[in-house]
Short mmCIF file of C-alpha atoms and ligand atoms in Angstrom, two decimals:
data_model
loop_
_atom_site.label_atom_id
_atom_site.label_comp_id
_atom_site.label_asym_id
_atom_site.label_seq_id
_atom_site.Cartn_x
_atom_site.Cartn_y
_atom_site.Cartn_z
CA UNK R 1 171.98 95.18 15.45
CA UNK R 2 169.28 94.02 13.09
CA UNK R 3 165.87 93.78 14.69
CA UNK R 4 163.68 90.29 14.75
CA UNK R 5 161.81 89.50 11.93
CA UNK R 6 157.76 90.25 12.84
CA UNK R 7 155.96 86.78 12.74
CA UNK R 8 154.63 85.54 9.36
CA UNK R 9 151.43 86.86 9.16
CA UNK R 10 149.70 83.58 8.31
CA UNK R 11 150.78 82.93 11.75
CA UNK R 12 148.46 86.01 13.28
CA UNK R 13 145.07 84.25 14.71
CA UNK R 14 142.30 85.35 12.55
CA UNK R 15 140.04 88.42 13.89
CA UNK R 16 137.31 87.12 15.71
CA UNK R 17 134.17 89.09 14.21
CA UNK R 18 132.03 90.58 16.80
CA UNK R 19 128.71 87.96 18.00
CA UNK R 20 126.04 88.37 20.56
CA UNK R 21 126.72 84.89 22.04
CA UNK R 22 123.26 83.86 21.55
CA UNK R 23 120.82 85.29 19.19
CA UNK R 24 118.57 87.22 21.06
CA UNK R 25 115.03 88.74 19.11
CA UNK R 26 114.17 92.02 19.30
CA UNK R 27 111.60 91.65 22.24
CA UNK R 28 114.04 89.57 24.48
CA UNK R 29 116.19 92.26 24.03
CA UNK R 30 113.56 94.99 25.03
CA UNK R 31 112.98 92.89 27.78
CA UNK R 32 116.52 92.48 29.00
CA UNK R 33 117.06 96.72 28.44
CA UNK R 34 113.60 97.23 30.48
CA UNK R 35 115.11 94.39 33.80
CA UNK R 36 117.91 96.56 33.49
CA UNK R 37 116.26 99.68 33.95
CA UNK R 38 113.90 99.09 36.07
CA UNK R 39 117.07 97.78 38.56
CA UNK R 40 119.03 101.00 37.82
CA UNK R 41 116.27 103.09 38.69
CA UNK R 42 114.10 101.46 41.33
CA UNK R 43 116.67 98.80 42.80
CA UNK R 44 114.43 95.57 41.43
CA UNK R 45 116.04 93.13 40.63
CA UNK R 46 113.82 90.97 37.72
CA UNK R 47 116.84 90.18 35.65
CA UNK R 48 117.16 86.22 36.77
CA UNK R 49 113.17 85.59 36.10
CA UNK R 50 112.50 83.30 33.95
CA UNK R 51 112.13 85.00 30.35
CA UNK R 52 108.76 83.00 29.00
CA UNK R 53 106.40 83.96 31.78
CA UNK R 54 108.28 87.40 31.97
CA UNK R 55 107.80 87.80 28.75
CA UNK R 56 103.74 86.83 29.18
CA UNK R 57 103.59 89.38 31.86
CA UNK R 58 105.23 92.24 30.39
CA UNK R 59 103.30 91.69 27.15
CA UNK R 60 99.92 91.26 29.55
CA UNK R 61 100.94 94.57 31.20
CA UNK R 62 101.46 96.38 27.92
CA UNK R 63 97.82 95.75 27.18
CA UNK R 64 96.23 96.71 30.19
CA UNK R 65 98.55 99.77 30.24
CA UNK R 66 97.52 100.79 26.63
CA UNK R 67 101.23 101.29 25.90
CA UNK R 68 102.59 99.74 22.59
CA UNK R 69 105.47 98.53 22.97
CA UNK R 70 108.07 97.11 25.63
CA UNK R 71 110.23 100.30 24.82
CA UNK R 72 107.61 102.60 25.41
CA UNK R 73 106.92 101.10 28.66
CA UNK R 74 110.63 101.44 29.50
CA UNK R 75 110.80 105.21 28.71
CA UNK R 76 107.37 105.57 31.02
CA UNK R 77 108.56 103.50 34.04
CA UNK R 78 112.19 105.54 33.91
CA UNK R 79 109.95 109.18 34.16
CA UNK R 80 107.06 107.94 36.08
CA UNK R 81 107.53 105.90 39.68
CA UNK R 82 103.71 105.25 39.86
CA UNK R 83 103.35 103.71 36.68
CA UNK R 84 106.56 101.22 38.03
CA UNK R 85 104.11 100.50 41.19
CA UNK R 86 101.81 99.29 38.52
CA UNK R 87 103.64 97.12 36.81
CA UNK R 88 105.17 95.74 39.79
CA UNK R 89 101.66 94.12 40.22
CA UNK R 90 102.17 92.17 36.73
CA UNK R 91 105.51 91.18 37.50
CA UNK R 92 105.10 89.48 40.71
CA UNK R 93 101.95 87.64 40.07
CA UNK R 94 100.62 88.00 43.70
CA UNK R 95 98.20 84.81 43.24
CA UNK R 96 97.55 82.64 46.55
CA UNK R 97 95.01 80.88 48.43
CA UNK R 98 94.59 79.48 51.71
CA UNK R 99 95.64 75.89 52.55
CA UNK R 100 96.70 75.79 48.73
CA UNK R 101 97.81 72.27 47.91
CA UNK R 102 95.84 70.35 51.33
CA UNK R 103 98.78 67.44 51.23
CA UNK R 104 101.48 70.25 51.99
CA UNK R 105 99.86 71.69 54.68
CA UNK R 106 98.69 68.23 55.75
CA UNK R 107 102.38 66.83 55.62
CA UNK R 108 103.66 69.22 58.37
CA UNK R 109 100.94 68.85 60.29
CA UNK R 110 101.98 64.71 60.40
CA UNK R 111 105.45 65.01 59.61
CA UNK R 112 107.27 68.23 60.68
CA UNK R 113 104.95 69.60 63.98
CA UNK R 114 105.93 66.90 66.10
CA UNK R 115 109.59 68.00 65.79
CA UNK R 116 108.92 71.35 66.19
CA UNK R 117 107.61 70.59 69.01
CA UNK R 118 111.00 69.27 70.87
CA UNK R 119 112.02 73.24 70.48
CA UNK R 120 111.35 75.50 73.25
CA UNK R 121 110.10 77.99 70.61
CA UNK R 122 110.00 78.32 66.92
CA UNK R 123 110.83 80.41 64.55
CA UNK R 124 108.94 80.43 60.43
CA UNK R 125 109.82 82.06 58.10
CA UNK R 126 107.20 82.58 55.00
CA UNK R 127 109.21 83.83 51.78
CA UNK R 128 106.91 85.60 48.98
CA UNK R 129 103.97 85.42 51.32
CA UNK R 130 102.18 87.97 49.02
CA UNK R 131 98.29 88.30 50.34
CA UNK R 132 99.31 86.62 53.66
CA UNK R 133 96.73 82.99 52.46
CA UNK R 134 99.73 81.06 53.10
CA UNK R 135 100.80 82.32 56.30
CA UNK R 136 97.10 82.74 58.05
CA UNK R 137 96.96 79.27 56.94
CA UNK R 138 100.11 78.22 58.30
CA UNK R 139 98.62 80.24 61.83
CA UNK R 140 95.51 78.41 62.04
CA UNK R 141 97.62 75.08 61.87
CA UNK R 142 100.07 75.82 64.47
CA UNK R 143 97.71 77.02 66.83
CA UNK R 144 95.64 74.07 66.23
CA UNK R 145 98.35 71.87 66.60
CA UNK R 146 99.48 73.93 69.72
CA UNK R 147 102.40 75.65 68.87
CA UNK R 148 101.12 79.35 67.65
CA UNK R 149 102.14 80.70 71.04
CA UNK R 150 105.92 79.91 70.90
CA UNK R 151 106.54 80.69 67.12
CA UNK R 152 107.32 83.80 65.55
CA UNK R 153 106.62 84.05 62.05
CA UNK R 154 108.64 86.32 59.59
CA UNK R 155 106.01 87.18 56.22
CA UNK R 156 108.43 88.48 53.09
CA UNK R 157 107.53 89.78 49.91
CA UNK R 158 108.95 91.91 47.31
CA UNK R 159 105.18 93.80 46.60
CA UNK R 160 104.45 96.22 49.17
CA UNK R 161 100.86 96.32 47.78
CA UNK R 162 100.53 92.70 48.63
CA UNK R 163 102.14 93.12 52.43
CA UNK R 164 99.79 95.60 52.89
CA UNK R 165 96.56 92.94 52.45
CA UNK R 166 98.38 90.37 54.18
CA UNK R 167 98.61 93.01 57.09
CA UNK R 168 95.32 93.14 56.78
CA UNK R 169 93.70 89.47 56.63
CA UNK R 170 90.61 90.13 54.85
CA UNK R 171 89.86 87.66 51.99
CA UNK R 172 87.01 87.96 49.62
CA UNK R 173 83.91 85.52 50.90
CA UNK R 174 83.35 83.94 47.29
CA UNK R 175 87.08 82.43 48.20
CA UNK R 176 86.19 80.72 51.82
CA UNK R 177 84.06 77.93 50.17
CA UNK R 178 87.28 76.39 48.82
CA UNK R 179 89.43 77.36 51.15
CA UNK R 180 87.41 75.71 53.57
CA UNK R 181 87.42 72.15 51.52
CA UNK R 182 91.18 72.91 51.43
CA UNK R 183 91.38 73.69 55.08
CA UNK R 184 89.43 69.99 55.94
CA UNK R 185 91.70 68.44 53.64
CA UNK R 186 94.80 69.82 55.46
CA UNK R 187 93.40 68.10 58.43
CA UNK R 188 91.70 70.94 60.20
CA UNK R 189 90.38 70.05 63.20
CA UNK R 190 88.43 72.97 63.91
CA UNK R 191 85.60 74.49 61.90
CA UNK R 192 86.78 76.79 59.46
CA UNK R 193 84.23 79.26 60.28
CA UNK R 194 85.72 79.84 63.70
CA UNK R 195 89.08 81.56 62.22
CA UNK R 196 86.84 84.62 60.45
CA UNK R 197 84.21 87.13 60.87
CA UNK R 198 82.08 87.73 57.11
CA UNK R 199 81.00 91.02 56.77
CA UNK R 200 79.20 92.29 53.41
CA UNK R 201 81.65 90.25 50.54
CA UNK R 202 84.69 89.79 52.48
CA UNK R 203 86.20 87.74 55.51
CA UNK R 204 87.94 88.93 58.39
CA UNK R 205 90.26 86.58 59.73
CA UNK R 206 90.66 86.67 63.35
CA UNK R 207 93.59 88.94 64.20
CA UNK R 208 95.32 87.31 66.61
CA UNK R 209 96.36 84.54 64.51
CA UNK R 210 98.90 87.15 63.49
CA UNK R 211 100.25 88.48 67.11
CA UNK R 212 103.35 87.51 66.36
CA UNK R 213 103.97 87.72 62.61
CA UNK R 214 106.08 90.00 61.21
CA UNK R 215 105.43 91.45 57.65
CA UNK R 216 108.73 92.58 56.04
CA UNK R 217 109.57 93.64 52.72
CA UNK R 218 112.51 91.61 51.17
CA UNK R 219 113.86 90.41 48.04
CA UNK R 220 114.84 86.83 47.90
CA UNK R 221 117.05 88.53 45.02
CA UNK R 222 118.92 91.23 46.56
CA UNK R 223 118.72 91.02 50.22
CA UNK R 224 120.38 88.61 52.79
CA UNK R 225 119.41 86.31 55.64
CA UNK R 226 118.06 88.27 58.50
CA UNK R 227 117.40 85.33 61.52
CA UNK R 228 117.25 81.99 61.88
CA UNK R 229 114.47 79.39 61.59
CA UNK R 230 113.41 76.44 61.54
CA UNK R 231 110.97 76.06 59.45
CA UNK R 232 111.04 78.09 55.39
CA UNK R 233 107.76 77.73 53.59
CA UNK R 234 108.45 79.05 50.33
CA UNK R 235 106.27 78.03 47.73
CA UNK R 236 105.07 79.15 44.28
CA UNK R 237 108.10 81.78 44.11
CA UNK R 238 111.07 79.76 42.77
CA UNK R 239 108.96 78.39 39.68
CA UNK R 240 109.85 82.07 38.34
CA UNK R 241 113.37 82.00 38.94
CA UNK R 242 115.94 81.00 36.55
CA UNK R 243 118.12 78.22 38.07
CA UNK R 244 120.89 80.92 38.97
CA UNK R 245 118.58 82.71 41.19
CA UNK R 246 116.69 79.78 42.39
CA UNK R 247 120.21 78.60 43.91
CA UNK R 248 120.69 81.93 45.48
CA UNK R 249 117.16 81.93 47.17
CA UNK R 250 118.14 77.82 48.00
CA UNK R 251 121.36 79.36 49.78
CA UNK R 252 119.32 82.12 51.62
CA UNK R 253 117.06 79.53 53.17
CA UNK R 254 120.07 76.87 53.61
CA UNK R 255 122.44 79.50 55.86
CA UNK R 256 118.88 80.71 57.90
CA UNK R 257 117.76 77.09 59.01
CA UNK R 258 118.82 76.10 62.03
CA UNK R 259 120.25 72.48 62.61
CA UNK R 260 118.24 69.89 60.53
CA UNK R 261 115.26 72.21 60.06
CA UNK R 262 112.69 72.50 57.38
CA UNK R 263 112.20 73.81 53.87
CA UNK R 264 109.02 73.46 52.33
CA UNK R 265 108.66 74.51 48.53
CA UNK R 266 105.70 74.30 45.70
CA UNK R 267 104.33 71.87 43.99
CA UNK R 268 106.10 72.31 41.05
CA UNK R 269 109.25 73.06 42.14
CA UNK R 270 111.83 70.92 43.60
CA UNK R 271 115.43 71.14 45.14
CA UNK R 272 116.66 68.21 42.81
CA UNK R 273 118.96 69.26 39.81
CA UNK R 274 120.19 72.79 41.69
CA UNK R 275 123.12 73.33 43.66
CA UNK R 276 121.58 72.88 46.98
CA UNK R 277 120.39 69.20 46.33
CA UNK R 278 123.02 67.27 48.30
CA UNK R 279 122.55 70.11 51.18
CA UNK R 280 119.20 68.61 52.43
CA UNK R 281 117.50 65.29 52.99
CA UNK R 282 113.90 64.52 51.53
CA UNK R 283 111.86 64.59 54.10
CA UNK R 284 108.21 64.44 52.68
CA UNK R 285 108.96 63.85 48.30
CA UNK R 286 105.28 64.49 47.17
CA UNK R 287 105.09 67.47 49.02
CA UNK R 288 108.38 68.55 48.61
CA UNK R 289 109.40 69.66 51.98
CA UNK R 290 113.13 68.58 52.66
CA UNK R 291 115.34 68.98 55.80
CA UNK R 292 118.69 70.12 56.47
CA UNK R 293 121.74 68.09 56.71
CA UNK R 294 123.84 67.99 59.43
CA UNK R 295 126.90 69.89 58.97
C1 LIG W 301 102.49 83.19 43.17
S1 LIG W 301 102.85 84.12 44.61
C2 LIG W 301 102.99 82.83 45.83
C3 LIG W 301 102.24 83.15 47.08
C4 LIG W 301 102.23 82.07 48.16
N1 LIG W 301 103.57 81.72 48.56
C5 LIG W 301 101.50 80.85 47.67
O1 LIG W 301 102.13 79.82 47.36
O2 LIG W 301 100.27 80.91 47.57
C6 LIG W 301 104.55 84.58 44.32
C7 LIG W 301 105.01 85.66 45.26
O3 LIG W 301 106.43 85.75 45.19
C8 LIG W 301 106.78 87.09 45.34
N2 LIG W 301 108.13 87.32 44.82
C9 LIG W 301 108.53 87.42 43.52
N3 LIG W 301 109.83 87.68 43.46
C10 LIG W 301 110.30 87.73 44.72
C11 LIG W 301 111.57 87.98 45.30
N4 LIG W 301 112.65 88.24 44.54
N5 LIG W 301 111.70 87.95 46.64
C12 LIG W 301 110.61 87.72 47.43
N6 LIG W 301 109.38 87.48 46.94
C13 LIG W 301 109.22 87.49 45.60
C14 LIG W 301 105.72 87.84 44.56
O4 LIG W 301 105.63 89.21 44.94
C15 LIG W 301 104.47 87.03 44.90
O5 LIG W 301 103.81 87.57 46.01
#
């Protein structure tokens, strides 16, 4: 029996020749080789950051490390787990103050602390907390507005450097000035004075605001719901995300609120445009805090 005739070849599809899909310069690739690394070897996961202010911050840390290149920092951080604990401080950009943006703070005071108040007790959860200014702030408003006693807050962040201040509530005294016009803005009702002890250059804020806050390392990147809540402040983290990872920190928050409780976000960033968007309701727009819908 004679055998089929192979196809023409003009019928063959041509060879595809081999393409990064996207061109990619030499220091994004450096940077995607050292994301990679640094999650091989120390379990951080920076690989869905955004890559312009990565970029800045790797390039800021090469300075200050006297290093010359992204490479060489690559091959130091793989041999030397010290020099990663540095550079974890340029990556995570632990920058914060207290009562940061007045309106937020001001906004659940008005618009979300009355409903937590129809709950028998509460439950906050503060995600990239870093220095702990956002959650002694969030403290002195709930005991002010009377509900400090039934909530438990839950502090997270990826920087155990940073957990470690927050644990310990002392802010620098050249800060309190503005953080007091912030705290009167927020609607303070007290006098900010009364929240802190100043000793030599530094403020000691009064320790029991934190009874019942719990300070926990965990990455809004690798690591999964833990309780639930009712309230989520997380603000100023997502702005770094890429929209992949911002939708995975969106679904973390969405599965630990309780029934129609509330997320509260930066600023700058915004549940609009990710894949969470027709999950919640707008609660308070300027201030972008939003509330779960019902299931
Ligand atoms: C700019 S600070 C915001 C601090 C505070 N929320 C505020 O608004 O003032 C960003 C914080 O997010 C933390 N962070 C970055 N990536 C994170 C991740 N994957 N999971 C949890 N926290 C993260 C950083 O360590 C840093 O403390």
């Amino acid at each position: 029996m004679s055998q089929p005739a192979p196809p023409p070849s003009s019928s063959r599809p041509a060879p595809v020749p081999l393409q990064p899909l996207q061109p990619l310069s030499d220091t994004e690739i450096e940077l995607r080789l050292l994301m990679e690394a640094i999650y091989l070897k120390y379990s951080y996961d920076f690989r869905n950051y955004t890559a312009t202010s990565q970029k800045r911050r790797v390039l800021h840390a090469l300075d200050q490390l006297g290093l010359p290149s992204i490479s060489a920092l690559q091959e130091r951080v793989l041999r030397d787990p010290s020099l990663f604990g540095r550079l974890l401080q340029f990556l995570t950009i632990p920058v914060s103050e207290m009562f940061r943006d007045p309106a937020y703070f001001l906004a659940l005071r008005q618009h979300v602390v009355p409903i937590l108040h129809t709950y028998p007790s509460v439950k906050v959860w503060v995600a990239g907390c870093s220095t702990g200014e956002e959650v002694f702030s969030l403290a002195i408003l709930l005991r002010e507005e009377g509900l400090l006693g039934r909530t438990q807050i839950y502090a997270t962040d990826i920087n155990p450097a940073s957990l470690e201040k927050a644990r310990q509530g002392i802010f620098p005294l050249e800060a309190i000035r503005g953080y007091t016009a912030n705290y009167q803005r927020a609607g303070g009702r007290g006098e900010f004075s009364d929240y802190y002890t100043a000793a030599y250059e530094a403020a000691r804020f009064d320790p029991t605001l934190c009874a019942d806050v719990i300070f926990a390392d965990h990455s809004l990147a690798t690591d999964s719901v833990f309780a639930e809540t009712q309230l989520v402040s997380c603000r100023n983290v997502l702005i770094y995300f890429n929209r992949e990872l911002q939708d995975r920190a969106l679904g973390l928050f969405h599965e630990s609120l309780s029934h129609r409780g509330f997320l509260g976000l930066g600023s700058k960033e915004s549940i609009d445009f990710s894949g969470y968007s027709d999950r919640f309701d707008t609660h308070a727009r300027a201030e972008r805090i939003y509330r779960k819908k019902a299931a």
